[in-house]
Amino acid sequence: MQHDVRPPDNSPVLRLMTRFETALVAVSAAALAAIMLIVVADVAGRYFFDAPFSWSYNVIGLWLMTAVFFLALPDTLNHHGHIAVDVFQHMLPKPVMHLGLALGYGASIWVVALICKGGWARFVKAWVNDEHIQALVPISTWVPYALLVIGTAALVLRCVVRVIGHLASLVTGRDLAHLPPPPVTGSVQEDVI
Amino acid sequence: MLVSLVLGLLAVLLIVGLPVALAMAVSGAIGLYLYGGMGVLMGILSTTSLSSANSYELITIPMFILMAEFVIISGIATDLFRSATVWVGRLRGGVAMATALAGAGFGAICGSSTASAATLASTSLPEMMRQGYEPKLAGGVVAISGTLAMLIPPSVALILYGILADVSISRLMIAGVIPGIIVTIAIILTVAILVWLWPHSAPLGQAYTLREKLRSMKRIWPMMVLFLAVTGTIYSGIATPTEAAGLAAFVAMLLALRERKLTWASLWHALRSSAQTTCMILFIILGAHIFGYFFTLTRVTNDLATWVGALPYPPLAIMTLILIGYIILGFFMDQIAILILTVPVTLPVVMQLGYDPIWFGVIVVVTAELGMVTPPLGMNVFVVARYTRRPMGELFRGVLPHVWAHLVVIALMTLFPQLVLWLPSTMSAH
Amino acid sequence: AETLRVGDSFPVGHYIAENLAKVWMDRVTEKSGGEVKFEYFPAEQMGKAKDLLALTQSSALDVGYVGASYVSDKLPLSSVGELPEAFTTSCQGTKAFWKIAQPGGALDQVEFAPNGVRVLMVMVLPAYQIFTKDREITGADSFKGLKVRTTGGAKEIATKLLEAIPVQIPAPESREALSRGTLDALLFPNGSILPYEMQPFLKYATTGLNFGSFVVTYTISQQKWDSLSPEVQKVLAETGEETTFSACEVADKLDVSDREKIAAAGVQYVELPEADAKKIGDLMATVGDQWAGDLETRGRPAKAILQAFRDAIE
Ligand code: NA
Ligand code: NA
C-alpha cells in the first residue's frame, strides 16, 4: 500500500485533509502497537505473577480495535488501500468509468454519513447517560462511538473529494481524480489474507 | 426482483472499480432501505458498523499482519530460503522445490498468503532467475507457494472461518497441518514433473558439502524462535491462540531489533501498513455484513440453502457443486469477502449433508487458495508480477499446472476427509 | 394477519431458543388462530447478542433476545438477576426476575420502559457453579489462587472474593485453555459444560451454591406493541408469561440431567459442609451490595432494585 503513485495534493484544503488523515492513522498505528504490548504484558502477568489485567479484554475489544479500524479508514481510502476489482475498470470507456465512480462514491457518502449519524446518536446517549460496561474496571462506551464518528466523518470528506475529482474528469476529459495504478506495476496490497 | 436489483447494483459498482467494501455497503444499504425503510436501515447501520470491529477475538488479524511486516523487515525469511537452497543442492528444479519448502516454513509463522508470496518473490525469485530458470516456472511456483501460509497454521483465513462458523480455532489450525504438508508435496511433485517434461526450464543446481549444509542451518534459529513463540506458547498453555498472535508480533519485532533492521521509519511503516490492511479487511467485513443482513432479511440465504440442501443428489454431488461455486467465486472475488459472504449460508447446508465443519473450513481455504492464483483477480500473481516484470498472462499460465495439482488435492481430501480430521481428532484424547 | 420478526443469538437447536422463543411462537400462532405469524432469525443472523436490543429499538426486529450482561452499558440494572443471590434453580430466579421485569414492575419502570421495550419472556439460568481442573473442592477456601474463567462484572467480583483470579477468555478458546492449563477452573452453568466438551478436563465441581447466573429476556419494541390490536397484545403477553414459567421448568430438568451426565463423565460434584456453604453464601451476598454501591455512585437506583429482587425471591 505504500507504493503510492498519486499526484501531489494541489490545494491547501486537500493538504490539510491529508495531514489530518495522517494524524488519525498515526493514532490507529499507536493503538495497534498498544494491543501488541498489552497482550504481551497481560499474558506475562497471568503466567508469571497470577495477575492478569482485568481490563485488557474490554479495552482492547472496545477501544483499541475500534481506534485501529475507524481512524485508519480515510487514510486507507486515500492510498487506495481498500481493494477494488480493477480488472474490468480499465476496459471501460473513461467517461463511463468516471461517471460510475462519481455515482458510486456519491452513494457511499450517503451510507457512510448515515453510519456517522447513527454513531453520533449513540455517542450522545452513551455520554449523557454515562454508560459503562459493567466490570471490575468499568469501561466507558462513549469512546468507541466517538472514534466511529471521527473516522467516518473524515471518510465522508474523502469520498466528497473523490466525487468532485471524478465529475471534474468527466467534464474536462482529463484525469483529475486519484485512481489506483494498474495491477502489474503498482500498489500491491502486501498483506491480503 | 429487489434481490436482482441489489445484485445488479453490486455488479455495476464492482465493475466500475469502487472499493469492494463500499460497493457491498452501498448496494446492501439501498436494498435494506427499499425492503424495510429508514428504521431498519439505521438499526443495522448503527449496530453492525461498531460490531464489525469491536471484538477482542479479531486481534489475530492485525497481529499476524504486523508480525509478517516485522519478519520482512528483519530479513530472516531470506536466511531461511538460502538454507533451503543449500540443502537441495544439484537437484534439477531444486531451487523451485526449495521455494515450496520455504513457503511451508514461512507459512508456519505467517498467516497471510500475500505477505508470504511477497516475501518469497523478493527472496527466491531473484535466485531462480540468476540460475537461469524459465520465468514462467519460477513465477508460478512462487505464487502458489505463497498460498501455503493460508493453510499451514497460523492462518488468518482459518481464524476468520473459525469466528464465522463458531468452531474451535485451535482445532482448525491443527486440521490445516496435514493438508498443508500434502499441498507442499503436490507443489514439489508438480515441479518435478514439469522439469522432467521440459528439462530446459530449470538448470541443475550447485552442489554443497555437508559442512556447508550444516553451516547454512545457523541462520535458521530466528525462524525457530518465532515458530516456538506461536506454537510453543499455545501448546504449553502460556497463551491462547488469540494471544499467541500478539506474542508473535512482539517476538518478530524483537528479532527485527536484534538484526538491527528496525528503525523508527521502518517501525512506523510496519504499523501504518498493518493498520491500513486491517482497516481494509474490517471494512470489507462491515460491507459484507450490511449486504448479508439484506440477504438474511429477505430470506434469500435461507431459501437458497434449503433449495441446495433439498436437491435430489447424493451429498458428494452437492458438495462438488458447492466447491465449484467457490472456485468460480475465487476467480473474481477477494478470499476474505468470499468467506464472510458465503460461510453463514453454506455451512448449515454442509452440516445438514453430514460433513464436519472443521473439514469444511480446511476445504474452503484450500479452494480459496486457488482464487489467489486464478485470473482475473489473483492477488499472489499480481505480487509476483511486480517483482518479475513479466506479462501477467505468462504468470497465470505458469501457475496453471499447480492449479490442476490443487484440484487433485481437493478431490483427495473430499474423498478421504480423515486426511483433514485425523490430527485434530487426536487432540481430545487426553 | 401480522408477521413479527424475531431474532436471537443462540445456535440452532440451543435449549433456550427451543423452549422459550420457539415454544412461544408456536403457541402464539396457535392461539391467535394463525393471525400472528413469525419470521425467526436465530444464531446471530440479524446481529450479535450485544446489538439485538438496538435492533429491536430501531424496528429492524420486532422481538429480540436481550442478554442482560451483553448490554450492561444500556441495561445495567437488569444484571440484578445475574447476582449470586439466594436462589439456585432456574424457576426460583426466573419467577423473582419476572416479578420486577414484567411490564409495570420495578425494573420495567426504571429500565425497560425508558429504553422503549417491553419484556415478553424471561429466563434466569440455573445458578453457575465452579468447576476445577485438578484442585479438590473441600471448603470455602478451596478456590484460592485458581485462574477462573469468568464473564461480566458481578462474577469478577465474586471470583475475587473467593481469592481466585478472574480470567477473560473467549468461549470458543476456553476448552483448549482449560486443557493446556491456561485456566484452572470455570465459572459455568451445568448446561454449558457438555456443548463445549469441557468434561474431559474437569475433576471437581460445586453443587447447590450460587456464584452468579445469566439473564435472558425477549422484548418487543413499544412502538410495535402499540400498533397491535388489544386481542393480539393479550395473546402475546399471556403466552409470554406462560412460556416463561414452562421454560424454567425445562431448564431445571435439563440442569439435573446434565449434572448426571457430567458426573458420569468422571466429574465429582461436592456438597460443601454447611458452615462453608453458609460462609460462601454470606460472601456472595456482599457481591450484590458492592454491585449496587457502584451503580448508585453513577446515579442508578440499584439499591432499590436489588431489594425488590431480594423481596421477590421466594
Ligand atoms: Na500460516
Ligand atoms: Na482469482
Short mmCIF file of C-alpha atoms in Angstrom, two decimals, chain A residues 13-156:
data_model
loop_
_atom_site.label_atom_id
_atom_site.label_comp_id
_atom_site.label_asym_id
_atom_site.label_seq_id
_atom_site.Cartn_x
_atom_site.Cartn_y
_atom_site.Cartn_z
CA VAL A 13 -7.61 22.29 1.79
CA LEU A 14 -6.56 18.89 0.43
CA ARG A 15 -3.16 19.17 2.08
CA LEU A 16 -4.83 19.91 5.39
CA MET A 17 -7.15 16.93 4.94
CA THR A 18 -4.25 14.65 4.17
CA ARG A 19 -2.41 15.90 7.25
CA PHE A 20 -5.48 15.25 9.39
CA GLU A 21 -5.85 11.75 7.94
CA THR A 22 -2.17 11.04 8.64
CA ALA A 23 -2.67 12.15 12.23
CA LEU A 24 -5.66 9.80 12.54
CA VAL A 25 -3.77 6.85 11.09
CA ALA A 26 -0.92 7.59 13.49
CA VAL A 27 -3.33 7.12 16.39
CA SER A 28 -4.58 3.95 14.70
CA ALA A 29 -0.99 2.66 14.39
CA ALA A 30 -0.33 3.54 18.03
CA ALA A 31 -3.45 1.59 19.05
CA LEU A 32 -2.12 -1.38 17.10
CA ALA A 33 1.18 -1.21 18.97
CA ALA A 34 -0.72 -0.84 22.24
CA ILE A 35 -2.73 -4.02 21.53
CA MET A 36 0.51 -5.94 20.99
CA LEU A 37 2.13 -4.62 24.16
CA ILE A 38 -0.98 -5.10 26.34
CA VAL A 39 -1.39 -8.70 25.16
CA VAL A 40 2.26 -9.44 25.97
CA ALA A 41 2.02 -7.81 29.40
CA ASP A 42 -1.33 -9.49 30.10
CA VAL A 43 -0.04 -12.98 29.22
CA ALA A 44 3.17 -12.43 31.20
CA GLY A 45 1.21 -11.09 34.15
CA ARG A 46 -1.10 -14.08 34.15
CA TYR A 47 1.57 -16.73 33.63
CA PHE A 48 4.35 -15.46 35.87
CA PHE A 49 2.55 -13.42 38.53
CA ASP A 50 -1.03 -14.76 38.54
CA ALA A 51 -2.05 -11.17 37.92
CA PRO A 52 -3.68 -10.64 34.51
CA PHE A 53 -5.22 -7.26 33.72
CA SER A 54 -8.94 -7.42 34.28
CA TRP A 55 -9.43 -4.52 31.86
CA SER A 56 -7.44 -5.70 28.85
CA TYR A 57 -10.25 -7.70 27.24
CA ASN A 58 -12.65 -4.76 27.14
CA VAL A 59 -10.08 -2.04 26.50
CA ILE A 60 -8.65 -3.94 23.51
CA GLY A 61 -12.01 -5.06 22.13
CA LEU A 62 -13.97 -1.88 22.70
CA TRP A 63 -11.46 0.95 22.47
CA LEU A 64 -8.29 -0.12 20.67
CA MET A 65 -9.77 -2.27 17.90
CA THR A 66 -12.27 0.48 17.06
CA ALA A 67 -9.40 3.01 17.02
CA VAL A 68 -7.39 0.80 14.66
CA PHE A 69 -10.35 0.40 12.31
CA PHE A 70 -12.17 3.72 12.20
CA LEU A 71 -9.16 6.05 12.40
CA ALA A 72 -7.42 4.26 9.51
CA LEU A 73 -10.48 4.45 7.23
CA PRO A 74 -9.83 7.75 5.39
CA ASP A 75 -6.05 7.31 5.07
CA THR A 76 -6.55 3.82 3.66
CA LEU A 77 -9.05 5.11 1.10
CA ASN A 78 -6.76 7.98 0.15
CA HIS A 79 -3.94 5.49 -0.55
CA HIS A 80 -6.20 3.06 -2.42
CA GLY A 81 -5.81 0.53 0.32
CA HIS A 82 -9.44 -0.59 0.15
CA ILE A 83 -9.19 -3.22 -2.53
CA ALA A 84 -11.26 -2.89 -5.66
CA VAL A 85 -11.76 -5.16 -8.63
CA ASP A 86 -9.64 -3.21 -11.09
CA VAL A 87 -9.66 -5.71 -13.96
CA PHE A 88 -12.80 -4.54 -15.72
CA GLN A 89 -12.28 -0.87 -14.85
CA HIS A 90 -9.55 -0.41 -17.45
CA MET A 91 -11.71 -1.92 -20.18
CA LEU A 92 -14.42 0.72 -19.71
CA PRO A 93 -14.51 3.98 -21.67
CA LYS A 94 -13.08 6.71 -19.43
CA PRO A 95 -16.28 8.81 -19.22
CA VAL A 96 -18.30 5.74 -18.21
CA MET A 97 -15.77 4.86 -15.53
CA HIS A 98 -15.66 8.40 -14.12
CA LEU A 99 -19.45 8.65 -14.11
CA GLY A 100 -19.76 5.25 -12.42
CA LEU A 101 -17.21 6.12 -9.75
CA ALA A 102 -18.74 9.55 -9.14
CA LEU A 103 -22.13 7.91 -8.58
CA GLY A 104 -20.57 5.10 -6.51
CA TYR A 105 -18.68 7.46 -4.22
CA GLY A 106 -21.76 9.69 -4.07
CA ALA A 107 -23.85 6.79 -2.80
CA SER A 108 -21.01 5.93 -0.43
CA ILE A 109 -21.28 9.42 1.06
CA TRP A 110 -24.92 8.66 1.82
CA VAL A 111 -24.18 5.33 3.54
CA VAL A 112 -21.10 6.46 5.46
CA ALA A 113 -22.86 9.65 6.57
CA LEU A 114 -25.75 7.55 7.88
CA ILE A 115 -23.29 5.38 9.81
CA CYS A 116 -21.73 8.55 11.21
CA LYS A 117 -25.15 9.93 12.13
CA GLY A 118 -26.15 6.70 13.87
CA GLY A 119 -22.84 6.68 15.73
CA TRP A 120 -23.35 10.28 16.79
CA ALA A 121 -26.80 9.47 18.22
CA ARG A 122 -25.38 6.56 20.19
CA PHE A 123 -22.40 8.67 21.31
CA VAL A 124 -24.71 11.33 22.71
CA LYS A 125 -26.77 8.71 24.54
CA ALA A 126 -23.71 6.99 25.99
CA TRP A 127 -22.22 10.34 27.04
CA VAL A 128 -25.39 11.76 28.59
CA ASN A 129 -26.25 8.54 30.45
CA ASP A 130 -22.60 7.96 31.45
CA GLU A 131 -22.80 4.41 30.10
CA HIS A 132 -20.20 1.86 31.13
CA ILE A 133 -19.53 -1.84 30.56
CA GLN A 134 -20.04 -3.34 34.00
CA ALA A 135 -16.72 -4.80 35.08
CA LEU A 136 -14.14 -4.56 37.86
CA VAL A 137 -12.78 -1.59 35.94
CA PRO A 138 -15.87 -0.06 34.28
CA ILE A 139 -15.18 0.85 30.64
CA SER A 140 -16.86 3.92 29.11
CA THR A 141 -18.78 3.20 25.95
CA TRP A 142 -18.75 6.72 24.51
CA VAL A 143 -15.13 6.23 23.39
CA PRO A 144 -15.79 3.79 20.51
CA TYR A 145 -18.73 5.88 19.30
CA ALA A 146 -16.54 8.99 19.30
CA LEU A 147 -13.88 7.12 17.29
CA LEU A 148 -16.56 5.94 14.86
CA VAL A 149 -17.87 9.48 14.36
CA ILE A 150 -14.41 10.97 13.76
CA GLY A 151 -13.28 8.23 11.38
CA THR A 152 -16.46 8.08 9.31
CA ALA A 153 -16.77 11.89 9.14
CA ALA A 154 -13.26 12.08 7.68
CA LEU A 155 -14.16 9.25 5.29
CA VAL A 156 -17.19 11.22 4.09
#
